[in-house]
PDB file of C-alpha atoms in Angstrom:
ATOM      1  CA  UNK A  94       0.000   0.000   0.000  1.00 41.00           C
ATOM      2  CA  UNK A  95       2.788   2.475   0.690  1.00 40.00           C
ATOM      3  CA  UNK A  96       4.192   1.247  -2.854  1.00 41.00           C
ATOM      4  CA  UNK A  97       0.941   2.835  -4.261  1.00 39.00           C
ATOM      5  CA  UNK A  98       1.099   6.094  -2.252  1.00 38.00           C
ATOM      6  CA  UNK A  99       4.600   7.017  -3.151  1.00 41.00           C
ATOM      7  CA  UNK A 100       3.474   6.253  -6.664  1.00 42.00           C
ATOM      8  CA  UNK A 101       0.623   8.658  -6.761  1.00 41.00           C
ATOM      9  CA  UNK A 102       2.729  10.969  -4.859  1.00 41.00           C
ATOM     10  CA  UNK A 103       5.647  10.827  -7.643  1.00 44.00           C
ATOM     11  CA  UNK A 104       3.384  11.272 -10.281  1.00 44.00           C
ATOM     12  CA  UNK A 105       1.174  14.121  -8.780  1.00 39.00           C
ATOM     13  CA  UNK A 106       4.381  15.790  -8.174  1.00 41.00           C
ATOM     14  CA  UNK A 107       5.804  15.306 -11.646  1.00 41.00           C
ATOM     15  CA  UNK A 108       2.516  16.377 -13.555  1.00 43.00           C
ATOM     16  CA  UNK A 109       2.789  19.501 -11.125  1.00 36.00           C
ATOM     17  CA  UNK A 110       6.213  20.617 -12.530  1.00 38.00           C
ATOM     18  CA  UNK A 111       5.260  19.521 -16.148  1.00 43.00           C
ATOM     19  CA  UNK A 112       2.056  21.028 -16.579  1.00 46.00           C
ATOM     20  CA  UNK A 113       0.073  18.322 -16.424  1.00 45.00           C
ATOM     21  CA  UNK A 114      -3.879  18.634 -16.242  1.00 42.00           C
ATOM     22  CA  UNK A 115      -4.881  17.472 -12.684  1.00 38.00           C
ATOM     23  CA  UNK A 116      -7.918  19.778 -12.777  1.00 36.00           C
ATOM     24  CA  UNK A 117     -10.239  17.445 -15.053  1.00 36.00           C
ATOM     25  CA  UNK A 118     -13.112  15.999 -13.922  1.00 35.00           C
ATOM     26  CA  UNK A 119     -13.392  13.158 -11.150  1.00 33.00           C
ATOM     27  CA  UNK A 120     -15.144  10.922 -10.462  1.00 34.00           C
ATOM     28  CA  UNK A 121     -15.121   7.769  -8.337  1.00 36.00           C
ATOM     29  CA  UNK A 122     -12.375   5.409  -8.908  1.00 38.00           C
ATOM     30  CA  UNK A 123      -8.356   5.534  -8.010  1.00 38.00           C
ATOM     31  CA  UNK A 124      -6.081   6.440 -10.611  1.00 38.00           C
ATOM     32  CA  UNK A 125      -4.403   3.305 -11.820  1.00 37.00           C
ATOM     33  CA  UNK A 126      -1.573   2.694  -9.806  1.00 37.00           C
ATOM     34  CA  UNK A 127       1.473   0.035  -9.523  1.00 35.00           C
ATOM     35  CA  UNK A 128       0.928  -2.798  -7.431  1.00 33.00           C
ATOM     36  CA  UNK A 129       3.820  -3.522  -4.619  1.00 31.00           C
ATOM     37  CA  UNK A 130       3.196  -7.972  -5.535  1.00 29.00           C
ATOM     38  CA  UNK A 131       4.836  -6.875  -8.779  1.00 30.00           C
ATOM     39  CA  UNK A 132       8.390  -5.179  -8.310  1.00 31.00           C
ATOM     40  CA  UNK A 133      10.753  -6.309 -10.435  1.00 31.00           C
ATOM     41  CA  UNK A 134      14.188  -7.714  -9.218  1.00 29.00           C
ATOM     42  CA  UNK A 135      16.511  -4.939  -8.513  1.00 31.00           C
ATOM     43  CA  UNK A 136      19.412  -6.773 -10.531  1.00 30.00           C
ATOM     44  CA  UNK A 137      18.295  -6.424 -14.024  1.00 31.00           C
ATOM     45  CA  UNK A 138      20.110  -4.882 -16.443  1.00 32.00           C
ATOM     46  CA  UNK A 139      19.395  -1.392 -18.546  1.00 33.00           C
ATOM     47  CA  UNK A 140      17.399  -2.076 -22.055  1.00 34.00           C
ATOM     48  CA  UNK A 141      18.441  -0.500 -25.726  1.00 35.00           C
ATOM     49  CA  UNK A 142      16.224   0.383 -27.857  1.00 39.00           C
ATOM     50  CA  UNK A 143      14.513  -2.277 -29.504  1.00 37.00           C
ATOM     51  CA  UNK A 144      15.624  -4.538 -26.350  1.00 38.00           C
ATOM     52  CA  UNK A 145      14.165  -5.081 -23.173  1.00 39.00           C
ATOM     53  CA  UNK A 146      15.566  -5.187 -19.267  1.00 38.00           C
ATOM     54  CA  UNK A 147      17.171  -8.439 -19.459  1.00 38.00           C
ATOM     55  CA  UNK A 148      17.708  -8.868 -23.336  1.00 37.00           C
ATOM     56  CA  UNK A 149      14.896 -11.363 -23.481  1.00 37.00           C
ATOM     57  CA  UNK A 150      11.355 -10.131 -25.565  1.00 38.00           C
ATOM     58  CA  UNK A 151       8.855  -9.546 -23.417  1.00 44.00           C
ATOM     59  CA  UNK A 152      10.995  -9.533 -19.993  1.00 47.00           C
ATOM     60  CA  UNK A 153       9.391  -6.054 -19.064  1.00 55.00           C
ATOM     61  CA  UNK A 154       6.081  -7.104 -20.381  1.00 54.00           C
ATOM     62  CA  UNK A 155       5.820  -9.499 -17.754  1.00 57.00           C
ATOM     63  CA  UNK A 156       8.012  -9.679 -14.452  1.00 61.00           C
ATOM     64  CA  UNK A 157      11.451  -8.315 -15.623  1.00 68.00           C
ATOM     65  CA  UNK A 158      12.894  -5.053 -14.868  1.00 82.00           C
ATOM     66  CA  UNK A 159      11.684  -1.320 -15.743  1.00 90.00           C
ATOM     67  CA  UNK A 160      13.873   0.311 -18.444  1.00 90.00           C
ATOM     68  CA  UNK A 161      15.009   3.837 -18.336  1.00 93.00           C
ATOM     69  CA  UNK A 162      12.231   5.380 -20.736  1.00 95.00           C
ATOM     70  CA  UNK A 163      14.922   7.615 -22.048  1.00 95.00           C
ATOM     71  CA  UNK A 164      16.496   4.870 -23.456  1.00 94.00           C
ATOM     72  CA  UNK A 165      13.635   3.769 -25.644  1.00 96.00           C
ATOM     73  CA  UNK A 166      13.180   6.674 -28.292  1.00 96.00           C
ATOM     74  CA  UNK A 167      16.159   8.819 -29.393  1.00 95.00           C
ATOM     75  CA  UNK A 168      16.262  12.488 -29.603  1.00 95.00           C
ATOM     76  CA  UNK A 169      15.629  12.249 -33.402  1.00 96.00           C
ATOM     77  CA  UNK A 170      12.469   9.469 -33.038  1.00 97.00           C
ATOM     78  CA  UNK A 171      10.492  12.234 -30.547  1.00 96.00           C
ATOM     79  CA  UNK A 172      10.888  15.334 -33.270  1.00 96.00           C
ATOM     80  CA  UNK A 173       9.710  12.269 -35.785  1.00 96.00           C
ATOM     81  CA  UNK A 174       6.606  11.475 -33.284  1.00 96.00           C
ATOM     82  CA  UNK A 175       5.597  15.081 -32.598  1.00 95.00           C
ATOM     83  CA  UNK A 176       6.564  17.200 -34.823  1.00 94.00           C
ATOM     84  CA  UNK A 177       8.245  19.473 -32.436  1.00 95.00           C
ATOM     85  CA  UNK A 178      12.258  20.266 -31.247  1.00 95.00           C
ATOM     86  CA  UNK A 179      13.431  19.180 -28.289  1.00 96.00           C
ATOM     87  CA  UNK A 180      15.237  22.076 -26.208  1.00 95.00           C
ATOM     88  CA  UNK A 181      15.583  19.573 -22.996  1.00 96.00           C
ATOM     89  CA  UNK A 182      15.370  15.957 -21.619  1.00 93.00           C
ATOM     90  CA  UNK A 183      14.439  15.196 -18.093  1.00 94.00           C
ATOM     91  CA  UNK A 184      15.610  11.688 -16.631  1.00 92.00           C
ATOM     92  CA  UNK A 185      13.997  10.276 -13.177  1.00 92.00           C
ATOM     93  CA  UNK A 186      17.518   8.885 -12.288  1.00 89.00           C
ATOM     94  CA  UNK A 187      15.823   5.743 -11.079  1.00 89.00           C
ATOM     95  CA  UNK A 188      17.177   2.014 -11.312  1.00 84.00           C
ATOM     96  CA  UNK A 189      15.141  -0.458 -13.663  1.00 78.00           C
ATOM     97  CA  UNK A 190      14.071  -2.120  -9.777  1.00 85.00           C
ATOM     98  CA  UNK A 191      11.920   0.747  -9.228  1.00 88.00           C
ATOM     99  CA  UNK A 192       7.910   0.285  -9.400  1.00 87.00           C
ATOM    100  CA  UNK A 193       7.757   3.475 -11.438  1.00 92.00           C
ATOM    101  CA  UNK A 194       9.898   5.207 -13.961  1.00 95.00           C
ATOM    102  CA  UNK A 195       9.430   8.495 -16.362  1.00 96.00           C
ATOM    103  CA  UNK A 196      11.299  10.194 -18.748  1.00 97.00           C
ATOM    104  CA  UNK A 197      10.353  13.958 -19.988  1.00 97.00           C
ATOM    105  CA  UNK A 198      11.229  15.622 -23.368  1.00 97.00           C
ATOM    106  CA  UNK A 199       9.976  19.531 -23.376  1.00 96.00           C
ATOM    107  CA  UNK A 200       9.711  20.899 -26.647  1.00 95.00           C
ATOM    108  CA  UNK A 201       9.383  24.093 -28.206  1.00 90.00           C
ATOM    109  CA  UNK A 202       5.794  24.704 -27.793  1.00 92.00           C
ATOM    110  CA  UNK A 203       5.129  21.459 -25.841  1.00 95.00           C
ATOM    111  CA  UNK A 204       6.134  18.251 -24.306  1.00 96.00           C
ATOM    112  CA  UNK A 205       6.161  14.634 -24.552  1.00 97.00           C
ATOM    113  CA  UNK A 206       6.581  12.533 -21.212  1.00 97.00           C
ATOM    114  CA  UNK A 207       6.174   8.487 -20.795  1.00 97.00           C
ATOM    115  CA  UNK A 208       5.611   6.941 -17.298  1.00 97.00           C
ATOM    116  CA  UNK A 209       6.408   3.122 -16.993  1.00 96.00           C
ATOM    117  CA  UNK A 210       4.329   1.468 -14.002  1.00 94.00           C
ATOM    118  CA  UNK A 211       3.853  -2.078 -12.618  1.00 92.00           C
ATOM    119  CA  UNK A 212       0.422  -2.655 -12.954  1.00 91.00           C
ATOM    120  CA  UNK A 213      -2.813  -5.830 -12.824  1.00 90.00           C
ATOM    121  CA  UNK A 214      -5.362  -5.666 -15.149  1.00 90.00           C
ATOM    122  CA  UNK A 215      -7.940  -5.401 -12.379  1.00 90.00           C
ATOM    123  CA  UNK A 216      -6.114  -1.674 -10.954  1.00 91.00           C
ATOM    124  CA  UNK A 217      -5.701  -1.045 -14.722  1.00 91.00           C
ATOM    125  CA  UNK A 218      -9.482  -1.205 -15.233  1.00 88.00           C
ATOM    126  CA  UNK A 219     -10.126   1.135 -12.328  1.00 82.00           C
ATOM    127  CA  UNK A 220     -10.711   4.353 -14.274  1.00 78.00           C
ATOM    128  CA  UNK A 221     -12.858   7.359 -13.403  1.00 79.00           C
ATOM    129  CA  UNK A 222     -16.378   7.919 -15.541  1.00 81.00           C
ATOM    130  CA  UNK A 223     -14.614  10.769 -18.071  1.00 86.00           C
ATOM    131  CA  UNK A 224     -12.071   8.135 -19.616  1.00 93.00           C
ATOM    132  CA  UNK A 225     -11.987   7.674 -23.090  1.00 94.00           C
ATOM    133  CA  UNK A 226     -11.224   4.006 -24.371  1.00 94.00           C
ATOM    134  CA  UNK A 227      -8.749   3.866 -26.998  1.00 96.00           C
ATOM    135  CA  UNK A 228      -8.442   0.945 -29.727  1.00 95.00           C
ATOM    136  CA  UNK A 229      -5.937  -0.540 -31.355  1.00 95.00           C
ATOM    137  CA  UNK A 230      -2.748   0.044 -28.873  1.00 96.00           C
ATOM    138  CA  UNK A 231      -1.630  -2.137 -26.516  1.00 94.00           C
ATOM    139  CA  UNK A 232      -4.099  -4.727 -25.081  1.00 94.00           C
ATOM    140  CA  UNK A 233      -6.245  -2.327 -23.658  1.00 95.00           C
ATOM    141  CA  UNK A 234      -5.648   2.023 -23.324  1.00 96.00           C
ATOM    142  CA  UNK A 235      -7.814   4.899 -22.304  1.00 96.00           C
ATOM    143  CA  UNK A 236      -7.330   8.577 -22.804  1.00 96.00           C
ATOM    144  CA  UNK A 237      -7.846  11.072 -20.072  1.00 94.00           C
ATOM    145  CA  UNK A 238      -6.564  14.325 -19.188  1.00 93.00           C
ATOM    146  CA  UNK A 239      -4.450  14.553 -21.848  1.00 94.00           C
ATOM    147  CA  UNK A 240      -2.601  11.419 -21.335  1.00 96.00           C
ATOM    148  CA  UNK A 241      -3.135   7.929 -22.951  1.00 97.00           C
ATOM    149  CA  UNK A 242      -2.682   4.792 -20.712  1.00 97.00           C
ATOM    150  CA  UNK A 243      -2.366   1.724 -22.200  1.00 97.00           C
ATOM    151  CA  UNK A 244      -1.927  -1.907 -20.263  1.00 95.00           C
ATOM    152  CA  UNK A 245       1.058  -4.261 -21.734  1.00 94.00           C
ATOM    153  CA  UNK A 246       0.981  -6.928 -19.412  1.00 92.00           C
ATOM    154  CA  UNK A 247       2.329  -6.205 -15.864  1.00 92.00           C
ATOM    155  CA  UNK A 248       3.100  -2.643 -17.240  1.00 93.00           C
ATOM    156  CA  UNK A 249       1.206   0.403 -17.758  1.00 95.00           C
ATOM    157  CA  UNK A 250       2.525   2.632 -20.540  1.00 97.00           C
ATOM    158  CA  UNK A 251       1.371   6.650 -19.797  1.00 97.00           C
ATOM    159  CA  UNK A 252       1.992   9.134 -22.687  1.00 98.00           C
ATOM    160  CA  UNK A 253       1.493  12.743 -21.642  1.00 97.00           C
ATOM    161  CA  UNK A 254       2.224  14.549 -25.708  1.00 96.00           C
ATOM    162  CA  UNK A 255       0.855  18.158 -25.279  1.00 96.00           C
ATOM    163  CA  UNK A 256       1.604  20.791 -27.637  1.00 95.00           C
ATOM    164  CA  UNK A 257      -1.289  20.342 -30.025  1.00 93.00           C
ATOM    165  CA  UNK A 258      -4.455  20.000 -30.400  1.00 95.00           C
ATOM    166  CA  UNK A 259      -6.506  17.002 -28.014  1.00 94.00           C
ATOM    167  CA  UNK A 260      -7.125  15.311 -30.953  1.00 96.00           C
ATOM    168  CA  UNK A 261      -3.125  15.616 -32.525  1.00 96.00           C
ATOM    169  CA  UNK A 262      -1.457  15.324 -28.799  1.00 97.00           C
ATOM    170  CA  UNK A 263      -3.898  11.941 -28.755  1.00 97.00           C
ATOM    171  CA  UNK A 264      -2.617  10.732 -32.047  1.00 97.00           C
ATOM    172  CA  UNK A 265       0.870  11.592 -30.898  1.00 97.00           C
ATOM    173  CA  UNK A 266       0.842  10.138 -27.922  1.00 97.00           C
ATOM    174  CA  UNK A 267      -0.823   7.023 -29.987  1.00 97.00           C
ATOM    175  CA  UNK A 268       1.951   6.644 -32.745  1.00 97.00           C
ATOM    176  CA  UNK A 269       4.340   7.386 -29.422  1.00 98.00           C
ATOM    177  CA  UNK A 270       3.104   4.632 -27.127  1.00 98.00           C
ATOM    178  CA  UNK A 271       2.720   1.589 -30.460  1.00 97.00           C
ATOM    179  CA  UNK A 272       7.121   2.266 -31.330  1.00 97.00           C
ATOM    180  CA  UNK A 273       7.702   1.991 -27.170  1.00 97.00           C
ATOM    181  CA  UNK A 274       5.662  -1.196 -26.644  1.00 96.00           C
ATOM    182  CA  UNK A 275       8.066  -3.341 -28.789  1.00 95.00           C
ATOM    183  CA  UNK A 276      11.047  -2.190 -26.750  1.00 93.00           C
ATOM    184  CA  UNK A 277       9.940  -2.982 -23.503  1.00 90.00           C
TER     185      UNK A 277
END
């Protein structure tokens, strides 16, 4: 349970500094969150792109460690992706044993952030009454408040792409989140 608090915590206080939109509607139901059963051994090793945590496909996807999103689109793929220059990268400095990882891009005019968690399906599917259910990425994703979830697995993917309009930031965070889930 503390797992889940620090979590929430981390991510309220990185939306905070980012610019995230914590002000949309509410309504019953916890944000998804990453369950403690779930950690991944502290020992694995960093991914490349195209790889995952321990070399082996679909390591992260199940019980293997959390990569360094950094490390899974290059400066070059998330100009490609958006559209828009990057003028500064912000790592978490975690280690791939941690329950939660993010990696921030600002851009001119915007940003594009991706949040790895340990996840179920069942705290997954607990979404508040405003989500939007996305097809066609990942076994199952939602949009809300400007960021697109989608469940690989033991993993939830998060894509926060702001700089355009809902519908472009969705489609960018879309196109963003279907070139990650191979590499993790």
């Amino acid at each position: 349970m503390k797992h889940r608090y620090a979590t929430l915590a981390a991510l309220v206080a990185v939306c905070l500094t980012a610019g995230c939109d914590l002000t949309g509607p509410t309504t019953a139901g916890d944000p998804p969150t990453a369950d403690a059963t779930l950690a991944p051994p502290a020992e694995a090793a960093s991914p490349t792109p195209g790889g995952t945590a321990d070399g082996g496909p679909g390591a992260v996807r199940g019980a293997g460690g959390i990569p360094d999103p950094c490390t899974l689109l290059t400066e070059s793929e998330v100009v490609d992706l958006t559209g828009r220059e990057v003028t500064r990268n912000d790592e978490d400095g975690g280690d791939a044993g941690d329950v939660t990882r993010f990696c921030q891009w600002q851009q001119d005019h915007g940003q594009l952030t991706i949040f790895l968690s340990r996840t179920t399906a069942a705290d997954f599917d607990v979404t508040v009454a405003a989500a939007r259910p996305v097809d066609g990425v990942g076994e199952k994703a939602y949009w809300h408040s400007g960021h697109l979830y989608v469940l690989h697995g033991a993993l939830q993917i998060d894509v926060y792409s702001r700089g355009g309009s809902d519908a472009q930031n969705l489609a960018d965070a879309e196109q963003v989140a279907k070139v990650v889930i191979p590499r993790v």
